[in-house]
Amino acid sequence: MARSVSTRRKLITTVFAWAIGIAIFFPILWTILTSFKTEAAAIADPPVWFNFHWTLDNYATVQERSNYFRHFMNSVIISGGSTLLGLIIAVPAAWSMAFVPAKRTKDVLMWMLSTKMLPPVGVLVPIYLLFRDLGLLDTRIGLVIVLTLINLPIIVWMLYTYFKEIPGEILEAARMDGASLRSEIIHVLTPMAIPGMASTVLLNIILAWNEAFWTLNLTAAKAAPLTAFIASYSSPEGLFYAKLSAASTMAIAPILIMGWFSQKQLVRGLTFGAVK
Amino acid sequence: MGRITLDKVRKAFGDIEVIPPLDLTIEDGEFVVFVGPSGCGKSTLLRLIAGLEDVSGGQIRIDREDATNLPPAKRGLAMVFQSYALYPHMSVRKNIAFPMKMAGLPQDEQERRIEGAAKALNLTDYLDRKPGQLSGGQRQRVAIGRAIVREPAAFLFDEPLSNLDAALRVGMRLEISELHKRLATTMVYVTHDQVEAMTMADKIVVLRAGNIEQVGSPLELYNRPRNVFVAGFIGSPKMNLITGAEAAKHGATTIGIRPEHLVISTEGGAWKGEIGVSEHLGSDTFFHVTVNGFEAPLTVRASGEVSLSYGDTVWLTPNEANLHRFDAEGLRIA
Amino acid sequence: MGRITLDKVRKAFGDIEVIPPLDLTIEDGEFVVFVGPSGCGKSTLLRLIAGLEDVSGGQIRIDREDATNLPPAKRGLAMVFQSYALYPHMSVRKNIAFPMKMAGLPQDEQERRIEGAAKALNLTDYLDRKPGQLSGGQRQRVAIGRAIVREPAAFLFDEPLSNLDAALRVGMRLEISELHKRLATTMVYVTHDQVEAMTMADKIVVLRAGNIEQVGSPLELYNRPRNVFVAGFIGSPKMNLITGAEAAKHGATTIGIRPEHLVISTEGGAWKGEIGVSEHLGSDTFFHVTVNGFEAPLTVRASGEVSLSYGDTVWLTPNEANLHRFDAEGLRIA
Amino acid sequence: ETITVATVNNGDMIRMQGLMDDFYAKHPDIEVEWVTLEENVLRQRVTQDVATKGGQFDVMTIGTYEVPIWGERGWLVSLNDLPESYDVDDLLPAIRDGLTVDGELYAAPFYGESSMVMYRTDLMEKAGLEMPDAPTWAFIKEAAAAMTDKDNEVYGICLRGKAGWGENMAFLSAMANSYGARWFDMDWQPQFNTEAWANTLNDYLELMTNYGPPGASGNGFNENLALFQTGKCGMWIDATVAASFVTNPNDSQVADSVGFAQAPDNGLGPRGNWLWAWNLGIPAGTQKVDAAKAFVEWATSKDYTALVASKEGWANVPPGTRQSLYENPEYQAVPFAKMTLESILSADPKHPTVDEVPYVGVQFVAIPEFQGIGTAVGQQFSAALAGQMSAEQALDNAQKLTEREMMKAGYIK
Amino acid sequence: MATKHSRMSARLMISPAVLLLLGWMLIPLSMTLYFSFLRYNLLMPGMEEFTGLTNYRFFLSDPAFFAALWNTIALVVGVLVVTVIGGILLALLLDQPFFGQGIVHILVIAPFFVMPTVSALVWKNMFMNPVNGLFAHAAKALGLQPFDFLSSAPLASIIGIVSWQWLPFATLILLTALQSLDQEQLEAAEMDGAPWIKRFWYIMLPHLARAITVVILIQTIFLLSVFAEILVTTNGGPGTASTNLTYLIYMQSLLQFDVGGGSAGGVVAIILANIVAIFLMRMIGKNLDA
Ligand SMILES: Nc1ncnc2c1ncn2[C@@H]1O[C@H](COP(=O)(O)OP(=O)(O)OP(=O)(O)O)[C@@H](O)[C@H]1O
Ligand SMILES: Nc1ncnc2c1ncn2[C@@H]1O[C@H](COP(=O)(O)OP(=O)(O)OP(=O)(O)O)[C@@H](O)[C@H]1O
Ligand SMILES: [Mg+2]
Ligand SMILES: [Mg+2]
């Protein structure tokens, strides 16, 4: 279809695409804008768009109320840690599924995915009791373990689909070249799967960052990530749109920025083998 | 040294026996080509030698030592894959260095060998590129370079040229032949292109459904195919095979005559026929001639340009000395 | 009817002119082959005819009618793609039926044509399979089937055989030739394989960088290449091209002689040389002979088996009648 | 030593977090970590933690509903040994009684509240009405009708509608008390099939559908506060603590025209007001009892009240816990002080309604099952408010599901 | 590849993942199963006793259960329909050449990064609030009565919010799939006389089938346990109009602290989820192998 698209048509598409893009993005944009308003301006009718008194007060208030930086660091450590741990466990598993398929490989994969369908509320109390006995309540390591486990099936699946695309011959070549299994995985497989791994890592960080059930229920103060930070705003008192917006912006900004910067990698890998 | 002996080697995938017990000896320094139709087990056999598959029975010896249970890396063989199997994230230099790195060779020795291989394969200018930036032929050369530096007891090639286009294929064919002349290392080469087989091999192994049909030099196979299968498989265009009454006349169930051993004439000869499609290559012309009473049209080669056209009546005469006769089992009648 | 006329057709992608203004007429029922090196614009030209690309200038007429701005579907042409472009989720039957369904043909007429095409192409047993379950050659036949049922004014083929292996390619080549004989419909065929070009074409169009270098029948091109480019391009193995003193002797800048037009002798002849690699195909033997004073080794063909080996001294004699002479611009000297 | 304090995210608690320097000055060896959560989440988290002895928190903010239940189970550390200077006897008896089980004080009240009517004096004037100090429901209805001006987004009355035992059921239970309705009779039989409940719910629905704001079925305390502060409500019957917010000119657009009255009655005796306190308790599992006690003592002391007063003014001190505060002349100047105290004093958790009941609690029933039942009933009433079902149907459902749960819990056969 | 050695290493290397997940599944699951047969209220410690199937009887006969079941299905299906259809349309649009593709991609993908809690808070307060929300402002500006989304159409509103979060995901996968479609196939169809709409229907849509399956599978996994959005916006109400199974169990076990009843609910939900899982796996297995 390399026929030249007429400029007019391209312009029309441009208008459409931008309109829809902005519409989809609008709630976020509006939140960011509102975070710079006074509370009165935040609920003004008709709404004010840009010509309001820009203020940073809301951010100051939010910061005063809760230690943003600690929540942020917890989020970083928990999502990063669970991703790392997940990779360490998932890479070998995905390797064996992709390159030494057995009769039940597919079933194992599907079973792994099905564990993700367990409703977390159904097992909260048992897990809470377990964590209490293991001293893992309100620890980062505890959350890292839980998030690793709940995201493991997705990581394994994603890696599996990428690994399957790597021709087996290359691994055989490495084997002929004298590589041990370890060097085969470290020197050949992993570097080749870098794009796929990158998007796996990104997706997992996003999922872990936004996970709100376990992070909220298994932490108190020390290990609480940003989801807990935002939880204290779910129904504050009085006029709060601007403060809520500021807190929301602070909670989503890091992941939004990371997501935007790595959009290419994320998108390239986000196919779960749906695209051959 | 690279003498490879297969002793009653067999291979089954699950219940399906792909290679029935098979004996084969590859002498040191020999260039052996495996040919055969698709799915006959060529790759499997090669991979058994390489150690990439476990044998289901029998023994593989490399230089008299039992290698049946050795892992691939320990067998001292190098393999060149059809897809090249280069490491895409490593530069050409790193690709070539990889087996040496795995073997823990000293750095300067690695350098020396890389230089040597690069020079021999005309890769010196490309050492710092990634495989993705190379053409097909260059990639193939890198794959060979990676194999060379290990100084293996033998090279294994699995259809190394089939991903190249026709022109390049001719060039690489010559290069591999020259390499063999220079290194004098054993080479085992799988292909289904019988021009490659004919021009490169010291010894051709013709496989069918995992069985060895014939082993011999290219010209042995061309001149004295042991059975109908080999006769039909070796030579391009294919040998004309004739059954029925005409074969019986020669005391055989099937007779075979190659296109280049038929003489075409507009005046007279042994078999009268009618010209079908003709293919003019300039250098030669191939006529497909329908002869009454024969099942399939015969292919005839005439040198240079011959002006005959569709529907013309011609006579074909086989060159008696080059006529092959086969019995009811398809075996050659001496 | 399928007479296609290109009138000053040009095509540019952005600033790059891929096809400079070009005139070409394809007669009804002709089999025209476009050949040329990779990137010379063969596919682009075909796609311009198909309507899959807009022309940047000039006019395309099909059967005298201006088709320059017609959408592809309205031109009454059918195209067979290199990748086959079968619809993977439809059965063979549905694939073949698709164009008729789009045209709204009655069901029984569709059935009839499918049966016809399937029989002609030996696909009857596979009608209910999906393309994924077919071999390369079968897929190619389905693609052709899909083209046939439309009963188009002309067929366009873009390297339809280049994804097939050598043996299949030969077979399909014959089938397409026969199809052309049978249907007598115009066919435009792009390839870079000059054996295909030589054997199939009524008329070959040699392209270089979007320019037509020569148009003519295969034998015209073989016997009287208009310039060095065509001389080197047509014929396999390639024509030997010799420049320098030896060419000057013949009053030319470059002389050319095909491998089959050199006579090899151990006793004496025009040029003395030494045998390099030799390739034994059984039917022929190709020698690569290094001649003193010539840049590149010459390729010589000897029929049958000739026993000369590496390093032997031989003499080569060109067949004067088949010697081609070219001037400084590379043009043929009559 | 670091102690972890779980608190609800309301204004007084947040204010305390800003005043911690004072605490650190007095207790340099104690570090406080805050976990601030929304009320429902807080309740779930602390209950889960205390019941499983998770030990995540050293001080918990809990309501008057939890304290007796938990105290009875021995889940809380007794505060009877607070020093003399704390002056336990200064605590309002109504509040203190609710926190005491078998003579042991199990939590210290941070602030106490009842509910009352807050109204817009300007709108009342415009409507030509005058709010008595102790209005009846009939008057409220009349006033709501008079003040409603939907075109200008002024709604005569804002009431809680969001489902939850601490949300709409807090209000409705208290209202029902003044209608003579009750949750259970002396045999623990649910009473939603009574006339009194039907009247309560019908009046509530009538008020809200005719004079209430849109989306009322999703409004809780905070949503209503926002509405009232922006001048969209004529009257609002809710917690007395709201008074300090609606009169705070920084947040409220109507700060200077708010009046207060006691919760309405129907002439049957009980008024429609509740009694509640947010308290600080120390779970029995903690290893840091001393530090936790030091914190609880500081946060609920008279000094803390004085501290807030000095920093933020008297209107913002945590109300409703100490006699002395109401005796303080400076505090008496605060417009809502009197009405708050009266409201608190008028609620009687032991005799919340006209008839005898087997339970304690004004707007709740102090049994463990109540949270679930209360919320489920609240959902039915909220659905009725949203127009998804009729009042009869809601009551019928409420009756059935309460019977079910009580049966499951073994109160009735 | 298939040597004994590699098969052994494979088994060794897959085992950490399998064992961990097995533990993660079996340990809490067996505890849940055990609890589900107990009369066990967190608030009444020491009174645990075996009650047989009582918890199940109560859970399954709870009218809220059927409402929740229906809501769960409606939520999952609703979001899937919106995101798949919307995703296809959006992917078709984004596949066209236009100016500023990079930026529009960034805009479209953004909701995927937003925490569910945050998006629910933002939608609930700043958009759907019938008094101060933007939609209410817009309605008033147009002279219409503001629509009270969360009480009049709670489930639909939640479907809307959740769809907004998942639309980017569907769009991205479908767009990538669309771009992977062999252009020659489209050209062939064009030569065959298929107009755009038929090319879409007969060529593009079947090509997207795989991608759609994957979108459905992944989203279903996450949609079955939608929770934060409900908790923040409607608390499952009004009534049980927006209570899904997850939320219902939450209410049982964490609002009423009825661990026994909640566990019974959990077991029921697990069984139902597995039915869905099997169904999905069938579908995906078929589609992914092809
Ligand atoms: N891993 C495997 N499992 C089961 N069967 C296999 C496996 N690998 C190969 N086969 C079967 O073994 C037979 C021989 O395969 P092999 O790849 O050796 O053929 P080949 O001669 O190399 O063919 P080609 O020319 O197509 O490469 C085929 O029938 C193939 O289907
Ligand atoms: N859509 C396009 N945009 C820009 N340049 C193009 C486009 N399509 C083709 N070209 C350029 O036009 C020239 C001719 O391309 P074309 O595909 O026609 O070559 P070809 O002769 O078919 O080559 P091949 O034998 O490799 O198929 C090439 O240089 C190519 O890079
Ligand atoms: Mg093979
Ligand atoms: Mg091309």
Short mmCIF file of N, CA and C in Angstrom, two decimals, chain B residues 118-212:
data_model
loop_
_atom_site.label_atom_id
_atom_site.label_comp_id
_atom_site.label_asym_id
_atom_site.label_seq_id
_atom_site.Cartn_x
_atom_site.Cartn_y
_atom_site.Cartn_z
N ALA B 118 40.02 -14.18 9.60
CA ALA B 118 39.46 -13.03 8.90
C ALA B 118 40.17 -12.84 7.57
N LYS B 119 41.47 -13.02 7.58
CA LYS B 119 42.20 -12.84 6.33
C LYS B 119 41.78 -13.91 5.34
N ALA B 120 41.75 -15.13 5.82
CA ALA B 120 41.42 -16.23 4.92
C ALA B 120 40.03 -16.06 4.32
N LEU B 121 39.12 -15.46 5.09
CA LEU B 121 37.72 -15.39 4.64
C LEU B 121 37.35 -14.00 4.16
N ASN B 122 38.37 -13.11 4.03
CA ASN B 122 38.07 -11.78 3.51
C ASN B 122 37.13 -11.01 4.42
N LEU B 123 37.33 -11.14 5.71
CA LEU B 123 36.41 -10.50 6.64
C LEU B 123 37.07 -9.38 7.41
N THR B 124 38.36 -9.13 7.13
CA THR B 124 39.11 -8.20 7.96
C THR B 124 38.40 -6.86 8.14
N ASP B 125 37.76 -6.37 7.07
CA ASP B 125 37.14 -5.04 7.17
C ASP B 125 35.84 -5.05 7.97
N TYR B 126 35.35 -6.23 8.24
CA TYR B 126 34.02 -6.26 8.85
C TYR B 126 34.04 -6.71 10.30
N LEU B 127 35.26 -6.87 10.84
CA LEU B 127 35.36 -7.49 12.16
C LEU B 127 34.55 -6.77 13.23
N ASP B 128 34.36 -5.47 13.06
CA ASP B 128 33.66 -4.77 14.13
C ASP B 128 32.19 -4.53 13.86
N ARG B 129 31.71 -5.10 12.76
CA ARG B 129 30.28 -4.97 12.50
C ARG B 129 29.50 -6.04 13.25
N LYS B 130 28.21 -5.76 13.37
CA LYS B 130 27.31 -6.78 13.91
C LYS B 130 26.80 -7.63 12.73
N PRO B 131 26.42 -8.86 12.98
CA PRO B 131 25.94 -9.70 11.88
C PRO B 131 24.80 -9.05 11.08
N GLY B 132 23.94 -8.30 11.78
CA GLY B 132 22.82 -7.67 11.09
C GLY B 132 23.24 -6.72 9.98
N GLN B 133 24.50 -6.27 10.05
CA GLN B 133 24.95 -5.31 9.04
C GLN B 133 25.70 -5.99 7.90
N LEU B 134 25.63 -7.31 7.86
CA LEU B 134 26.37 -8.01 6.81
C LEU B 134 25.41 -8.61 5.79
N SER B 135 25.93 -8.87 4.60
CA SER B 135 25.12 -9.54 3.60
C SER B 135 25.11 -11.04 3.90
N GLY B 136 24.23 -11.75 3.21
CA GLY B 136 24.11 -13.18 3.45
C GLY B 136 25.43 -13.92 3.30
N GLY B 137 26.15 -13.62 2.25
CA GLY B 137 27.40 -14.32 2.00
C GLY B 137 28.42 -14.03 3.09
N GLN B 138 28.45 -12.77 3.52
CA GLN B 138 29.39 -12.42 4.58
C GLN B 138 29.05 -13.14 5.87
N ARG B 139 27.75 -13.22 6.15
CA ARG B 139 27.35 -13.91 7.37
C ARG B 139 27.79 -15.36 7.32
N GLN B 140 27.60 -15.95 6.16
CA GLN B 140 27.98 -17.34 6.02
C GLN B 140 29.48 -17.49 6.28
N ARG B 141 30.23 -16.52 5.82
CA ARG B 141 31.68 -16.59 6.04
C ARG B 141 32.02 -16.44 7.52
N VAL B 142 31.28 -15.59 8.20
CA VAL B 142 31.54 -15.46 9.64
C VAL B 142 31.27 -16.79 10.33
N ALA B 143 30.18 -17.43 9.94
CA ALA B 143 29.85 -18.72 10.55
C ALA B 143 30.99 -19.70 10.32
N ILE B 144 31.54 -19.66 9.11
CA ILE B 144 32.66 -20.57 8.82
C ILE B 144 33.88 -20.16 9.65
N GLY B 145 34.09 -18.85 9.77
CA GLY B 145 35.22 -18.37 10.56
C GLY B 145 35.11 -18.86 11.99
N ARG B 146 33.92 -18.80 12.53
CA ARG B 146 33.74 -19.24 13.90
C ARG B 146 34.07 -20.72 14.03
N ALA B 147 33.79 -21.45 12.96
CA ALA B 147 34.10 -22.88 13.00
C ALA B 147 35.61 -23.12 12.86
N ILE B 148 36.23 -22.36 11.99
CA ILE B 148 37.65 -22.59 11.71
C ILE B 148 38.52 -22.40 12.95
N VAL B 149 38.28 -21.31 13.69
CA VAL B 149 39.21 -20.97 14.76
C VAL B 149 39.30 -22.04 15.83
N ARG B 150 38.31 -22.88 15.89
CA ARG B 150 38.39 -23.93 16.89
C ARG B 150 39.35 -25.02 16.48
N GLU B 151 39.82 -24.93 15.24
CA GLU B 151 40.69 -25.99 14.70
C GLU B 151 40.11 -27.35 15.03
N PRO B 152 38.91 -27.59 14.51
CA PRO B 152 38.21 -28.81 14.91
C PRO B 152 38.75 -30.03 14.17
N ALA B 153 38.39 -31.17 14.68
CA ALA B 153 38.76 -32.41 14.00
C ALA B 153 37.96 -32.56 12.71
N ALA B 154 36.78 -32.01 12.71
CA ALA B 154 35.97 -32.07 11.49
C ALA B 154 34.95 -30.94 11.49
N PHE B 155 34.58 -30.52 10.28
CA PHE B 155 33.52 -29.52 10.14
C PHE B 155 32.24 -30.22 9.76
N LEU B 156 31.13 -29.74 10.33
CA LEU B 156 29.83 -30.25 9.92
C LEU B 156 29.05 -29.08 9.32
N PHE B 157 28.53 -29.28 8.13
CA PHE B 157 27.75 -28.21 7.48
C PHE B 157 26.34 -28.71 7.23
N ASP B 158 25.31 -27.96 7.69
CA ASP B 158 23.94 -28.35 7.36
C ASP B 158 23.35 -27.35 6.37
N GLU B 159 23.31 -27.74 5.13
CA GLU B 159 22.79 -26.87 4.06
C GLU B 159 23.26 -25.43 4.23
N PRO B 160 24.53 -25.21 4.24
CA PRO B 160 25.01 -23.87 4.60
C PRO B 160 24.69 -22.83 3.54
N LEU B 161 24.39 -23.24 2.32
CA LEU B 161 24.23 -22.25 1.26
C LEU B 161 22.79 -22.05 0.86
N SER B 162 21.87 -22.79 1.47
CA SER B 162 20.54 -22.77 0.89
C SER B 162 19.81 -21.46 1.13
N ASN B 163 20.32 -20.62 2.03
CA ASN B 163 19.68 -19.32 2.19
C ASN B 163 20.28 -18.24 1.31
N LEU B 164 21.22 -18.60 0.47
CA LEU B 164 21.87 -17.58 -0.38
C LEU B 164 21.24 -17.59 -1.75
N ASP B 165 21.40 -16.48 -2.48
CA ASP B 165 20.81 -16.52 -3.82
C ASP B 165 21.78 -17.20 -4.79
N ALA B 166 21.25 -17.51 -5.95
CA ALA B 166 21.97 -18.41 -6.85
C ALA B 166 23.40 -17.97 -7.11
N ALA B 167 23.60 -16.70 -7.40
CA ALA B 167 24.93 -16.24 -7.77
C ALA B 167 25.91 -16.41 -6.61
N LEU B 168 25.48 -15.99 -5.43
CA LEU B 168 26.35 -16.10 -4.26
C LEU B 168 26.68 -17.55 -3.96
N ARG B 169 25.68 -18.39 -4.19
CA ARG B 169 25.83 -19.81 -3.88
C ARG B 169 27.02 -20.38 -4.65
N VAL B 170 27.09 -19.98 -5.91
CA VAL B 170 28.18 -20.49 -6.74
C VAL B 170 29.51 -20.04 -6.15
N GLY B 171 29.58 -18.77 -5.75
CA GLY B 171 30.83 -18.25 -5.20
C GLY B 171 31.23 -18.96 -3.92
N MET B 172 30.27 -19.09 -2.98
CA MET B 172 30.59 -19.69 -1.69
C MET B 172 30.97 -21.15 -1.86
N ARG B 173 30.36 -21.78 -2.83
CA ARG B 173 30.67 -23.18 -3.10
C ARG B 173 32.16 -23.31 -3.40
N LEU B 174 32.62 -22.43 -4.26
CA LEU B 174 34.04 -22.46 -4.60
C LEU B 174 34.88 -22.18 -3.36
N GLU B 175 34.47 -21.21 -2.55
CA GLU B 175 35.27 -20.87 -1.39
C GLU B 175 35.39 -22.03 -0.41
N ILE B 176 34.29 -22.72 -0.21
CA ILE B 176 34.35 -23.84 0.74
C ILE B 176 35.25 -24.94 0.18
N SER B 177 35.14 -25.17 -1.13
CA SER B 177 36.01 -26.18 -1.74
C SER B 177 37.48 -25.81 -1.54
N GLU B 178 37.77 -24.54 -1.74
CA GLU B 178 39.15 -24.12 -1.59
C GLU B 178 39.62 -24.26 -0.14
N LEU B 179 38.74 -23.91 0.77
CA LEU B 179 39.05 -24.04 2.18
C LEU B 179 39.41 -25.50 2.50
N HIS B 180 38.64 -26.39 1.97
CA HIS B 180 38.90 -27.80 2.24
C HIS B 180 40.27 -28.21 1.69
N LYS B 181 40.55 -27.71 0.49
CA LYS B 181 41.87 -28.02 -0.10
C LYS B 181 42.95 -27.54 0.84
N ARG B 182 42.78 -26.31 1.36
CA ARG B 182 43.82 -25.70 2.16
C ARG B 182 43.96 -26.37 3.53
N LEU B 183 42.84 -26.58 4.22
CA LEU B 183 42.93 -27.10 5.58
C LEU B 183 43.08 -28.61 5.63
N ALA B 184 42.56 -29.26 4.62
CA ALA B 184 42.59 -30.73 4.59
C ALA B 184 41.98 -31.35 5.84
N THR B 185 40.94 -30.67 6.35
CA THR B 185 40.23 -31.22 7.51
C THR B 185 39.00 -31.97 7.01
N THR B 186 38.60 -32.95 7.76
CA THR B 186 37.37 -33.67 7.41
C THR B 186 36.19 -32.71 7.34
N MET B 187 35.35 -32.85 6.32
CA MET B 187 34.14 -32.04 6.26
C MET B 187 32.96 -32.93 5.95
N VAL B 188 31.90 -32.75 6.71
CA VAL B 188 30.65 -33.46 6.44
C VAL B 188 29.63 -32.41 6.07
N TYR B 189 29.01 -32.58 4.93
CA TYR B 189 28.26 -31.49 4.33
C TYR B 189 26.90 -32.03 3.91
N VAL B 190 25.85 -31.39 4.42
CA VAL B 190 24.50 -31.82 4.05
C VAL B 190 23.94 -30.85 3.02
N THR B 191 23.33 -31.37 2.00
CA THR B 191 22.69 -30.49 1.02
C THR B 191 21.58 -31.26 0.33
N HIS B 192 20.66 -30.55 -0.27
CA HIS B 192 19.77 -31.29 -1.16
C HIS B 192 19.95 -30.79 -2.59
N ASP B 193 20.96 -29.94 -2.76
CA ASP B 193 21.27 -29.42 -4.09
C ASP B 193 22.32 -30.34 -4.68
N GLN B 194 21.96 -31.08 -5.73
CA GLN B 194 22.94 -32.06 -6.13
C GLN B 194 24.06 -31.50 -6.99
N VAL B 195 23.91 -30.24 -7.44
CA VAL B 195 25.07 -29.62 -8.08
C VAL B 195 26.17 -29.43 -7.02
N GLU B 196 25.76 -28.94 -5.85
CA GLU B 196 26.74 -28.83 -4.77
C GLU B 196 27.37 -30.18 -4.46
N ALA B 197 26.53 -31.17 -4.36
CA ALA B 197 27.06 -32.50 -4.04
C ALA B 197 28.09 -32.92 -5.07
N MET B 198 27.74 -32.81 -6.35
CA MET B 198 28.63 -33.27 -7.41
C MET B 198 29.95 -32.51 -7.41
N THR B 199 29.88 -31.17 -7.23
CA THR B 199 31.10 -30.40 -7.42
C THR B 199 31.99 -30.39 -6.19
N MET B 200 31.45 -30.60 -5.02
CA MET B 200 32.26 -30.43 -3.82
C MET B 200 32.78 -31.73 -3.24
N ALA B 201 32.03 -32.80 -3.40
CA ALA B 201 32.30 -33.99 -2.60
C ALA B 201 33.50 -34.79 -3.07
N ASP B 202 34.20 -35.38 -2.08
CA ASP B 202 35.07 -36.50 -2.38
C ASP B 202 34.22 -37.76 -2.42
N LYS B 203 33.25 -37.77 -1.53
CA LYS B 203 32.42 -38.96 -1.39
C LYS B 203 30.99 -38.48 -1.12
N ILE B 204 30.06 -39.05 -1.85
CA ILE B 204 28.65 -38.70 -1.64
C ILE B 204 27.95 -39.85 -0.94
N VAL B 205 27.13 -39.51 0.07
CA VAL B 205 26.30 -40.51 0.71
C VAL B 205 24.86 -40.20 0.35
N VAL B 206 24.22 -41.09 -0.39
CA VAL B 206 22.83 -40.85 -0.76
C VAL B 206 21.93 -41.55 0.24
N LEU B 207 21.06 -40.75 0.89
CA LEU B 207 20.16 -41.30 1.90
C LEU B 207 18.74 -41.33 1.39
N ARG B 208 18.02 -42.37 1.81
CA ARG B 208 16.58 -42.37 1.59
C ARG B 208 15.93 -42.97 2.82
N ALA B 209 15.02 -42.20 3.42
CA ALA B 209 14.32 -42.65 4.63
C ALA B 209 15.28 -43.23 5.65
N GLY B 210 16.40 -42.54 5.85
CA GLY B 210 17.34 -42.96 6.87
C GLY B 210 18.28 -44.07 6.45
N ASN B 211 18.06 -44.66 5.27
CA ASN B 211 18.94 -45.72 4.79
C ASN B 211 19.97 -45.15 3.82
N ILE B 212 21.15 -45.73 3.86
CA ILE B 212 22.15 -45.33 2.87
C ILE B 212 21.89 -46.11 1.59
#
